[in-house]
Tab-separated table of C-alpha atoms and ligand atoms in Angstrom:
chain	number	residue	atom	x	y	z
A	1	MET	CA	-0.286	-0.218	0.033
A	2	SER	CA	1.704	2.619	-1.192
A	3	ASN	CA	0.340	6.936	0.415
A	4	LYS	CA	-2.513	7.394	-1.884
A	5	TYR	CA	-4.609	8.453	0.890
A	6	ARG	CA	-3.217	11.293	1.299
A	7	LYS	CA	-5.305	13.213	-1.772
A	8	ASP	CA	-8.318	11.833	1.067
A	9	PHE	CA	-7.365	14.516	4.194
A	10	PRO	CA	-7.544	18.091	3.328
A	11	PHE	CA	-4.791	17.766	6.497
A	12	PHE	CA	-1.873	15.995	4.810
A	13	LYS	CA	-3.403	17.060	0.890
A	14	ALA	CA	-2.083	21.109	1.938
A	15	ILE	CA	1.118	19.928	3.396
A	16	ASP	CA	2.070	18.089	0.539
A	17	LYS	CA	1.097	20.985	-1.999
A	18	HIS	CA	2.784	23.396	0.130
A	19	LYS	CA	6.021	21.748	1.075
A	20	THR	CA	8.749	23.721	-0.262
A	21	LYS	CA	11.771	21.150	1.241
A	22	GLU	CA	11.719	17.635	1.144
A	23	ASN	CA	11.384	17.626	4.891
A	24	GLU	CA	9.756	20.839	5.680
A	25	HIS	CA	6.228	19.797	5.961
A	26	LEU	CA	4.351	18.130	8.805
A	27	ILE	CA	5.287	14.655	9.703
A	28	TYR	CA	1.932	13.676	11.448
A	29	PHE	CA	2.837	10.817	14.173
A	30	ASP	CA	0.590	11.071	16.670
A	31	THR	CA	-2.290	9.110	14.987
A	32	ALA	CA	-2.685	7.039	18.660
A	33	ALA	CA	-4.370	10.805	20.158
A	34	THR	CA	-6.839	11.308	17.593
A	35	ALA	CA	-6.262	10.625	13.652
A	36	GLN	CA	-7.360	13.341	10.883
A	37	ARG	CA	-10.386	13.068	9.407
A	38	PRO	CA	-11.144	13.042	5.811
A	39	TYR	CA	-12.715	14.849	3.204
A	40	LEU	CA	-15.676	12.065	3.244
A	41	VAL	CA	-15.965	12.494	7.240
A	42	LEU	CA	-16.294	15.954	6.924
A	43	ASP	CA	-18.266	16.362	3.306
A	44	ALA	CA	-20.384	13.614	5.149
A	45	MET	CA	-21.263	16.155	8.597
A	46	SER	CA	-22.079	19.432	6.573
A	47	HIS	CA	-24.256	17.570	4.247
A	48	PHE	CA	-26.504	16.436	7.082
A	49	TYR	CA	-26.403	19.563	8.717
A	50	ALA	CA	-27.261	21.196	5.255
A	51	THR	CA	-30.322	19.116	4.363
A	52	ALA	CA	-30.740	17.068	7.664
A	53	ASN	CA	-30.814	19.242	10.310
A	54	ALA	CA	-34.034	18.816	13.283
A	55	ASN	CA	-33.722	17.652	16.355
A	56	PRO	CA	-33.438	13.972	15.909
A	57	LEU	CA	-36.215	11.179	17.516
A	58	ARG	CA	-38.293	14.379	18.251
A	59	GLY	CA	-40.159	16.060	15.253
A	60	LEU	CA	-43.284	14.594	13.764
A	61	TYR	CA	-41.802	16.466	10.868
A	62	ASP	CA	-40.092	15.229	7.199
A	63	LEU	CA	-36.411	16.788	8.270
A	64	SER	CA	-37.045	15.554	11.818
A	65	GLU	CA	-37.652	12.155	10.238
A	66	ARG	CA	-34.522	12.685	7.564
A	67	ALA	CA	-32.858	13.616	11.179
A	68	THR	CA	-33.451	10.618	12.888
A	69	ILE	CA	-33.299	8.138	10.029
A	70	ALA	CA	-29.909	9.336	9.487
A	71	TYR	CA	-28.539	9.049	13.302
A	72	GLU	CA	-29.585	5.261	13.151
A	73	ASN	CA	-28.196	4.383	9.773
A	74	ALA	CA	-25.185	5.542	11.311
A	75	ARG	CA	-26.266	3.368	14.661
A	76	GLN	CA	-25.948	0.074	12.253
A	77	THR	CA	-22.809	1.117	10.938
A	78	VAL	CA	-21.107	0.786	13.839
A	79	ALA	CA	-23.110	-2.485	14.776
A	80	ASN	CA	-21.529	-3.623	11.991
A	81	PHE	CA	-18.293	-2.670	12.496
A	82	ILE	CA	-17.585	-4.480	15.502
A	83	ASN	CA	-20.420	-6.773	14.994
A	84	ALA	CA	-23.309	-6.595	17.642
A	85	LYS	CA	-26.036	-8.336	16.956
A	86	GLU	CA	-28.137	-5.831	17.614
A	87	THR	CA	-28.000	-1.982	16.636
A	88	CYS	CA	-30.306	-1.911	19.980
A	89	GLU	CA	-26.661	-2.427	21.757
A	90	ILE	CA	-24.969	0.565	20.104
A	91	ILE	CA	-25.052	3.634	22.235
A	92	PHE	CA	-23.789	6.731	22.028
A	93	THR	CA	-21.411	7.837	24.235
A	94	ARG	CA	-18.692	10.749	23.690
A	95	ASN	CA	-16.253	8.941	23.088
A	96	THR	CA	-14.428	5.937	25.493
A	97	THR	CA	-14.187	7.718	28.518
A	98	GLU	CA	-17.609	8.537	28.771
A	99	SER	CA	-18.629	4.413	27.359
A	100	LEU	CA	-16.576	3.333	30.157
A	101	ASN	CA	-17.646	5.925	32.637
A	102	LEU	CA	-21.885	4.495	31.140
A	103	VAL	CA	-20.751	0.966	32.741
A	104	ALA	CA	-19.119	1.608	35.726
A	105	TYR	CA	-21.323	4.176	36.962
A	106	SER	CA	-25.363	2.152	35.938
A	107	TRP	CA	-23.710	-1.820	36.169
A	108	GLY	CA	-21.379	-1.046	38.787
A	109	TYR	CA	-22.315	1.482	41.006
A	110	SER	CA	-26.153	-0.495	40.983
A	111	HIS	CA	-24.056	-5.005	41.323
A	112	LEU	CA	-20.664	-3.622	43.317
A	113	LYS	CA	-20.056	-3.977	47.224
A	114	THR	CA	-17.891	-5.043	49.770
A	115	GLY	CA	-16.308	-7.568	49.291
A	116	ASP	CA	-15.692	-7.087	45.084
A	117	GLU	CA	-12.914	-7.216	43.046
A	118	VAL	CA	-13.094	-5.156	39.877
A	119	CYS	CA	-9.996	-5.998	37.799
A	120	VAL	CA	-7.704	-3.950	35.536
A	121	SER	CA	-5.109	-4.340	33.616
A	122	ILE	CA	-1.530	-1.777	34.783
A	123	MET	CA	-1.488	-1.097	31.423
A	124	GLU	CA	-4.524	0.901	30.905
A	125	HIS	CA	-5.391	4.058	30.299
A	126	HIS	CA	-6.977	6.756	33.015
A	127	SER	CA	-9.938	6.706	32.038
A	128	ASN	CA	-10.431	2.390	31.947
A	129	ILE	CA	-8.863	3.269	36.153
A	130	VAL	CA	-9.791	6.613	37.797
A	131	PRO	CA	-13.999	5.715	37.261
A	132	TRP	CA	-13.036	1.934	38.496
A	133	GLN	CA	-10.976	3.906	41.706
A	134	GLN	CA	-14.541	6.424	41.980
A	135	ILE	CA	-16.789	3.514	41.882
A	136	CYS	CA	-15.189	1.490	44.547
A	137	LYS	CA	-14.586	3.593	46.735
A	138	THR	CA	-18.469	4.926	46.956
A	139	THR	CA	-19.327	0.632	47.260
A	140	GLY	CA	-16.697	-1.086	49.143
A	141	ALA	CA	-15.365	-3.268	46.265
A	142	LYS	CA	-11.535	-3.224	46.093
A	143	LEU	CA	-9.514	-1.987	42.229
A	144	VAL	CA	-7.028	-5.134	40.839
A	145	TYR	CA	-4.501	-4.776	38.979
A	146	LEU	CA	-3.285	-7.462	36.026
A	147	GLU	CA	0.431	-6.828	35.885
A	148	CYS	CA	2.379	-7.560	32.676
A	149	ASN	CA	6.177	-8.251	31.772
A	150	LYS	CA	8.017	-5.523	32.224
A	151	LEU	CA	9.550	-6.636	29.029
A	152	THR	CA	7.511	-7.421	26.684
A	153	GLY	CA	4.307	-6.374	28.033
A	154	GLU	CA	1.907	-9.190	27.988
A	155	ILE	CA	0.040	-10.686	30.717
A	156	SER	CA	0.202	-14.446	31.869
A	157	ASP	CA	-1.814	-16.549	32.597
A	158	GLU	CA	-0.309	-17.258	35.294
A	159	GLU	CA	-1.013	-13.450	36.749
A	160	ILE	CA	-4.326	-14.476	34.820
A	161	ASN	CA	-5.547	-17.313	36.852
A	162	LYS	CA	-4.583	-15.593	40.043
A	163	LYS	CA	-5.885	-11.879	39.532
A	164	ILE	CA	-9.485	-13.602	38.473
A	165	THR	CA	-11.570	-15.147	41.475
A	166	SER	CA	-14.678	-16.090	42.300
A	167	LYS	CA	-14.584	-12.463	44.327
A	168	THR	CA	-14.082	-10.727	40.489
A	169	LYS	CA	-17.352	-9.396	38.779
A	170	ILE	CA	-15.478	-6.931	36.225
A	171	VAL	CA	-12.806	-7.186	34.585
A	172	SER	CA	-11.941	-4.468	32.396
A	173	VAL	CA	-8.726	-4.405	29.834
A	174	VAL	CA	-7.670	-2.566	27.380
A	175	HIS	CA	-7.867	-4.653	23.736
A	176	ILE	CA	-4.594	-2.452	21.822
A	177	SER	CA	-2.637	-0.284	24.833
A	178	ASN	CA	-1.699	2.960	23.718
A	179	VAL	CA	2.078	2.942	25.048
A	180	LEU	CA	3.174	-0.510	25.268
A	181	GLY	CA	1.096	-1.323	20.608
A	182	VAL	CA	0.325	-4.807	22.888
A	183	THR	CA	-2.439	-6.597	21.420
A	184	ASN	CA	-3.922	-8.027	25.002
A	185	PRO	CA	-5.735	-11.632	24.252
A	186	VAL	CA	-9.064	-10.174	25.616
A	187	LYS	CA	-11.082	-13.743	24.326
A	188	LYS	CA	-8.783	-15.452	26.736
A	189	ILE	CA	-10.068	-13.224	29.486
A	190	ALA	CA	-13.851	-13.231	29.013
A	191	LYS	CA	-13.482	-16.558	28.970
A	192	LYS	CA	-11.415	-16.294	32.539
A	193	ALA	CA	-14.099	-13.592	33.928
A	194	HIS	CA	-17.436	-15.136	33.163
A	195	SER	CA	-16.061	-19.130	34.547
A	196	VAL	CA	-16.676	-17.144	37.855
A	197	GLY	CA	-19.482	-15.083	37.249
A	198	ALA	CA	-18.016	-11.336	35.635
A	199	ILE	CA	-18.461	-9.401	33.396
A	200	MET	CA	-15.963	-8.463	31.452
A	201	ILE	CA	-15.400	-4.800	29.563
A	202	VAL	CA	-12.719	-4.236	26.618
A	203	ASP	CA	-11.555	-0.203	26.061
A	204	GLY	CA	-11.078	-0.859	21.706
A	205	ALA	CA	-10.394	2.734	21.996
A	206	GLN	CA	-7.033	1.981	20.198
A	207	SER	CA	-8.268	-1.674	18.118
A	208	THR	CA	-11.134	-0.367	16.066
A	209	PRO	CA	-8.770	1.691	13.535
A	210	HIS	CA	-5.706	-0.769	13.676
A	211	ILE	CA	-7.934	-4.184	13.974
A	212	LYS	CA	-10.760	-5.828	13.011
A	213	VAL	CA	-12.777	-6.190	16.073
A	214	ASP	CA	-15.572	-8.932	16.389
A	215	VAL	CA	-17.671	-8.675	19.830
A	216	GLN	CA	-19.283	-11.865	19.711
A	217	ASP	CA	-16.345	-13.454	19.278
A	218	ILE	CA	-14.338	-11.108	21.693
A	219	ASP	CA	-17.869	-12.372	23.498
A	220	ALA	CA	-16.926	-9.100	25.109
A	221	ASP	CA	-19.722	-8.130	27.815
A	222	PHE	CA	-18.962	-3.925	27.031
A	223	PHE	CA	-17.440	-3.052	24.862
A	224	ALA	CA	-15.680	1.263	24.073
A	225	LEU	CA	-14.911	2.913	20.967
A	226	SER	CA	-14.818	6.324	19.864
A	227	GLY	CA	-14.987	8.248	16.672
A	228	HIS	CA	-12.604	10.248	16.845
A	229	LYS	CA	-9.109	7.676	17.072
A	230	LEU	CA	-10.864	6.597	13.942
A	231	CYS	CA	-10.530	9.569	10.746
A	232	GLY	CA	-14.539	9.620	12.690
A	233	PRO	CA	-15.043	13.850	14.199
A	234	MET	CA	-14.340	14.678	18.174
A	235	GLY	CA	-16.668	14.304	20.533
A	236	ILE	CA	-18.251	10.631	19.629
A	237	GLY	CA	-17.759	7.313	20.219
A	238	ALA	CA	-19.763	4.701	21.711
A	239	LEU	CA	-20.063	1.824	23.835
A	240	TYR	CA	-21.519	-2.072	22.458
A	241	GLY	CA	-23.294	-3.131	25.197
A	242	LYS	CA	-25.133	-7.133	25.353
A	243	LYS	CA	-28.660	-6.487	24.951
A	244	GLN	CA	-29.529	-8.689	28.055
A	245	PHE	CA	-27.125	-5.959	30.847
A	246	LEU	CA	-28.052	-3.213	29.209
A	247	GLU	CA	-31.673	-3.777	29.002
A	248	GLU	CA	-31.190	-4.277	33.369
A	249	MET	CA	-29.168	-1.838	34.284
A	250	PRO	CA	-30.486	1.668	35.881
A	251	PRO	CA	-29.684	4.754	33.051
A	252	PHE	CA	-25.903	6.947	33.957
A	253	LEU	CA	-27.835	10.222	32.591
A	254	THR	CA	-31.141	11.411	32.994
A	255	GLY	CA	-33.529	13.874	31.628
A	256	GLY	CA	-35.028	14.782	27.980
A	257	GLU	CA	-35.031	12.022	25.262
A	258	MET	CA	-34.334	8.988	27.219
A	259	ILE	CA	-38.195	8.552	29.211
A	260	GLU	CA	-40.919	7.021	28.243
A	261	TYR	CA	-43.443	8.376	30.703
A	262	VAL	CA	-43.299	11.086	33.597
A	263	THR	CA	-44.941	12.479	36.663
A	264	GLN	CA	-44.666	14.880	39.503
A	265	ASP	CA	-42.254	13.076	41.081
A	266	SER	CA	-41.403	9.529	39.065
A	267	ALA	CA	-40.299	8.591	35.516
A	268	THR	CA	-40.337	5.203	33.467
A	269	TRP	CA	-37.329	4.824	30.596
A	270	ALA	CA	-36.873	4.439	27.018
A	271	GLU	CA	-36.896	1.633	25.212
A	272	LEU	CA	-32.687	0.350	24.274
A	273	PRO	CA	-31.012	2.343	23.231
A	274	HIS	CA	-32.479	5.718	23.872
A	275	LYS	CA	-32.431	4.621	27.912
A	276	PHE	CA	-28.855	5.574	27.410
A	277	GLU	CA	-28.770	8.528	25.193
A	278	ALA	CA	-30.422	11.818	27.374
A	279	GLY	CA	-30.783	15.030	25.400
A	280	THR	CA	-29.788	15.874	22.664
A	281	VAL	CA	-27.738	13.762	20.327
A	282	ASN	CA	-24.553	14.127	18.465
A	283	ALA	CA	-26.667	13.168	14.848
A	284	GLY	CA	-23.984	15.495	13.018
A	285	GLY	CA	-20.543	12.983	15.028
A	286	ALA	CA	-23.022	10.070	14.202
A	287	VAL	CA	-23.135	11.195	10.621
A	288	GLY	CA	-19.493	11.561	10.909
A	289	MET	CA	-18.184	8.830	12.792
A	290	ALA	CA	-20.012	5.856	10.204
A	291	ALA	CA	-18.711	8.213	7.397
A	292	ALA	CA	-15.383	7.387	8.850
A	293	ILE	CA	-16.124	3.884	9.143
A	294	ARG	CA	-16.846	3.224	5.763
A	295	TYR	CA	-13.974	5.129	4.482
A	296	ILE	CA	-12.145	2.103	7.285
A	297	GLN	CA	-13.489	-0.614	5.883
A	298	ASN	CA	-12.837	0.565	2.050
A	299	VAL	CA	-9.393	1.136	3.430
A	300	GLY	CA	-9.657	-2.358	4.781
A	301	LEU	CA	-8.222	-3.126	7.881
A	302	ASP	CA	-5.971	-6.302	6.513
A	303	ASN	CA	-4.102	-3.246	4.038
A	304	ILE	CA	-4.522	-1.025	7.458
A	305	ALA	CA	-2.631	-3.933	9.649
A	306	GLN	CA	-0.273	-4.660	6.983
A	307	HIS	CA	0.969	-0.993	6.141
A	308	ASP	CA	1.311	-0.337	10.016
A	309	ALA	CA	3.443	-3.580	10.439
A	310	VAL	CA	5.925	-2.184	7.634
A	311	LEU	CA	5.944	1.121	8.693
A	312	THR	CA	6.519	0.008	12.669
A	313	LYS	CA	9.045	-2.390	10.946
A	314	LEU	CA	10.952	0.166	9.887
A	315	MET	CA	10.467	2.517	12.166
A	316	MET	CA	12.124	-0.089	14.920
A	317	ASP	CA	14.523	-1.281	13.183
A	318	GLY	CA	16.409	2.205	12.194
A	319	LEU	CA	15.226	2.923	16.041
A	320	LYS	CA	17.844	-0.153	16.747
A	321	LYS	CA	20.644	1.112	15.220
A	322	ILE	CA	20.883	4.541	17.050
A	323	PRO	CA	22.837	4.380	19.739
A	324	HIS	CA	20.900	5.109	23.046
A	325	ILE	CA	16.938	4.667	22.289
A	326	ASN	CA	15.314	2.342	24.483
A	327	PHE	CA	12.113	1.005	23.410
A	328	VAL	CA	9.058	0.662	26.656
A	329	GLY	CA	7.294	-2.275	25.936
A	330	PRO	CA	8.551	-5.419	23.109
A	331	ASP	CA	11.292	-4.131	21.029
A	332	ASN	CA	9.758	-6.748	18.662
A	333	ALA	CA	7.631	-4.921	15.432
A	334	GLU	CA	5.158	-7.242	15.265
A	335	LYS	CA	3.985	-7.041	18.686
A	336	ARG	CA	2.731	-3.013	18.500
A	337	ALA	CA	0.176	-2.509	16.311
A	338	GLY	CA	1.881	1.193	15.216
A	339	ILE	CA	2.330	2.783	18.774
A	340	ILE	CA	6.150	2.892	18.941
A	341	THR	CA	7.066	4.251	22.390
A	342	PHE	CA	10.890	4.658	23.440
A	343	THR	CA	13.548	7.140	25.715
A	344	VAL	CA	16.229	8.454	25.266
A	345	ASP	CA	19.205	8.118	27.533
A	346	GLY	CA	19.655	11.659	28.628
A	347	VAL	CA	17.125	13.025	26.740
A	348	HIS	CA	13.773	13.836	28.524
A	349	PRO	CA	10.810	12.697	26.629
A	350	HIS	CA	9.616	15.903	27.071
A	351	ASP	CA	12.527	17.192	24.920
A	352	VAL	CA	12.424	14.388	22.037
A	353	ALA	CA	9.257	15.488	21.033
A	354	THR	CA	9.880	19.977	21.762
A	355	LEU	CA	13.750	18.714	19.229
A	356	LEU	CA	11.787	17.129	17.213
A	357	SER	CA	8.382	19.566	16.521
A	358	ASP	CA	11.229	21.770	15.606
A	359	GLU	CA	11.569	19.777	12.959
A	360	HIS	CA	8.112	19.070	11.847
A	361	ILE	CA	7.509	15.916	13.788
A	362	ALA	CA	4.421	15.429	16.171
A	363	ILE	CA	4.789	12.199	18.585
A	364	ARG	CA	3.531	12.829	22.323
A	365	ALA	CA	5.860	12.131	25.047
A	366	GLY	CA	4.093	11.947	29.131
A	367	HIS	CA	2.267	9.649	30.303
A	368	HIS	CA	0.107	8.881	27.969
A	369	CYS	CA	-2.815	8.633	30.236
A	370	ALA	CA	-1.278	5.860	31.951
A	371	GLN	CA	0.763	6.850	35.154
A	372	PRO	CA	0.012	3.237	37.418
A	373	LEU	CA	2.002	1.648	34.036
A	374	GLN	CA	4.419	4.151	34.089
A	375	ALA	CA	4.921	3.738	37.586
A	376	TYR	CA	5.475	-0.083	37.552
A	377	LEU	CA	7.589	0.270	34.572
A	378	ASN	CA	9.567	2.613	37.037
A	379	ILE	CA	9.732	5.308	34.370
A	380	PRO	CA	8.711	9.330	34.391
A	381	ALA	CA	7.513	10.333	30.959
A	382	SER	CA	8.483	8.512	27.878
A	383	ALA	CA	8.453	9.674	23.347
A	384	ARG	CA	5.877	8.185	21.860
A	385	ALA	CA	4.923	8.005	17.652
A	386	SER	CA	1.716	6.626	16.483
A	387	LEU	CA	2.190	5.539	12.804
A	388	TYR	CA	-1.607	4.912	10.087
A	389	PHE	CA	-1.874	4.326	7.114
A	390	TYR	CA	-1.490	7.640	5.073
A	391	ASN	CA	2.152	7.562	7.054
A	392	THR	CA	4.767	7.172	4.299
A	393	GLU	CA	8.154	5.132	4.200
A	394	GLU	CA	9.801	7.916	3.168
A	395	GLU	CA	8.423	10.100	6.772
A	396	VAL	CA	9.478	6.948	8.612
A	397	GLN	CA	13.270	7.751	7.454
A	398	ILE	CA	13.367	11.651	7.721
A	399	PHE	CA	11.901	10.641	11.265
A	400	LEU	CA	15.117	8.285	12.508
A	401	GLN	CA	18.001	10.872	10.716
A	402	LYS	CA	16.142	13.526	13.230
A	403	VAL	CA	15.842	11.374	15.882
A	404	ALA	CA	20.004	10.164	15.287
A	405	ASN	CA	20.525	13.865	16.141
A	406	LEU	CA	18.561	13.966	19.673
A	407	ARG	CA	21.390	13.614	21.418
A	408	LYS	CA	23.860	15.991	19.562
A	409	TRP	CA	21.276	18.871	20.017
A	410	SER	CA	21.384	18.264	23.997
A	411	GLY	CA	25.184	18.249	24.270
A	412	TYR	CA	26.312	15.217	24.177
A	413	LYS	CA	28.690	13.608	22.188
A	414	ASP	CA	27.846	10.170	21.401
B	501	PLP	C1	-6.804	2.858	25.406
B	501	PLP	C2	-7.189	3.692	25.014
B	501	PLP	N1	-8.059	4.224	26.259
B	501	PLP	C3	-9.224	4.806	26.045
B	501	PLP	C4	-9.089	6.393	26.219
B	501	PLP	C5	-9.763	7.638	26.092
B	501	PLP	O1	-10.279	7.844	24.460
B	501	PLP	P1	-10.928	9.288	24.555
B	501	PLP	O2	-9.862	10.074	25.019
B	501	PLP	O3	-11.628	8.538	23.077
B	501	PLP	O4	-12.711	8.736	25.384
B	501	PLP	C6	-8.195	6.457	25.137
B	501	PLP	C7	-7.570	7.745	24.241
B	501	PLP	O5	-5.857	8.122	23.459
B	501	PLP	C8	-7.038	5.030	25.157
B	501	PLP	O6	-6.292	4.791	24.270
């Protein structure tokens, strides 16, 4: 796969057109934070607002019906994308963070009690830690961490069997780590969770842009994803939940649109999925997210994985030849899904990012919203380059040339 997709993106089209010298266009290696958006997504959203802008699900006139249809079609697209059994199992949220909070506050709050345990992995993003900390504090449940191998990022069977026990009520694990790049064996973990009667939640923020996801095959009870990580707009995401759980859960937010009937002192809830979508929905965002999913499906998730693999190997092979580079997580490119995290001896990761920024390369540096992992690995911070199908081999080569100079620019002789 070449970089033929860049012309689909206003961002890349503009920089590719305006670059003056070969090395002077911005190299965007921060897709794990947020992906770029193709014209198609922006067009789908502006078409929605130009032709179907009314409050969906409310009006009895044609325009509102058009908005409702566009919104519900988007839900169907998300359901197909992750192979949900029924469309009503998809709840639109703002993002992965809100999806995880929804499960924590609704299912967690109503089911957990003192003596119960919630099991997450040590490599979770804060969005899959902090809500559980809060719920555990209120309910008296205990938060338990699945630890991973510090070099390979692997969570062993032994660890899974030791930490997931009859006390465990919830297991919530990231599918692909935003720091280590590893893919966790979520299907195996789900099987173990179910064997002890616990529910299984998967954080799919980083997996959905890179690999085919089948929530039924994983047997996830809940699965969270964000639109903006897969070339969609910001402010829209989704939660998949098995119907049997969603039906018995109390609502997370209450107000308009999520009710069936309201009296002066009580209310009954709307059917799924609307029970969990209080207030005016982000229909434009949902339409944009669906367009992004269709775009990614057209590019092909197999092609994306293959392109990730080629660029990741090129980058990691190159980094291995540069002295003083240390990988955070496995040094095996096959394990990393386009996410390469590293440190440079003697150069603070923030300086790595700033020096590279001066060279028109955008990478992420810091704790990557995974401070418990950084503490576990005993590193205060790290630098992360994250790749996608719109990145090129040429960009990786330029990156490697610049990284090779980082220590020299920081005053070191070797
Ligand atoms: C693994 C993982 N989980 C959750 C999130 C949170 O996603 P959002 O900010 O879209 O809610 C991120 C974002 O970087 C992530 O990488």
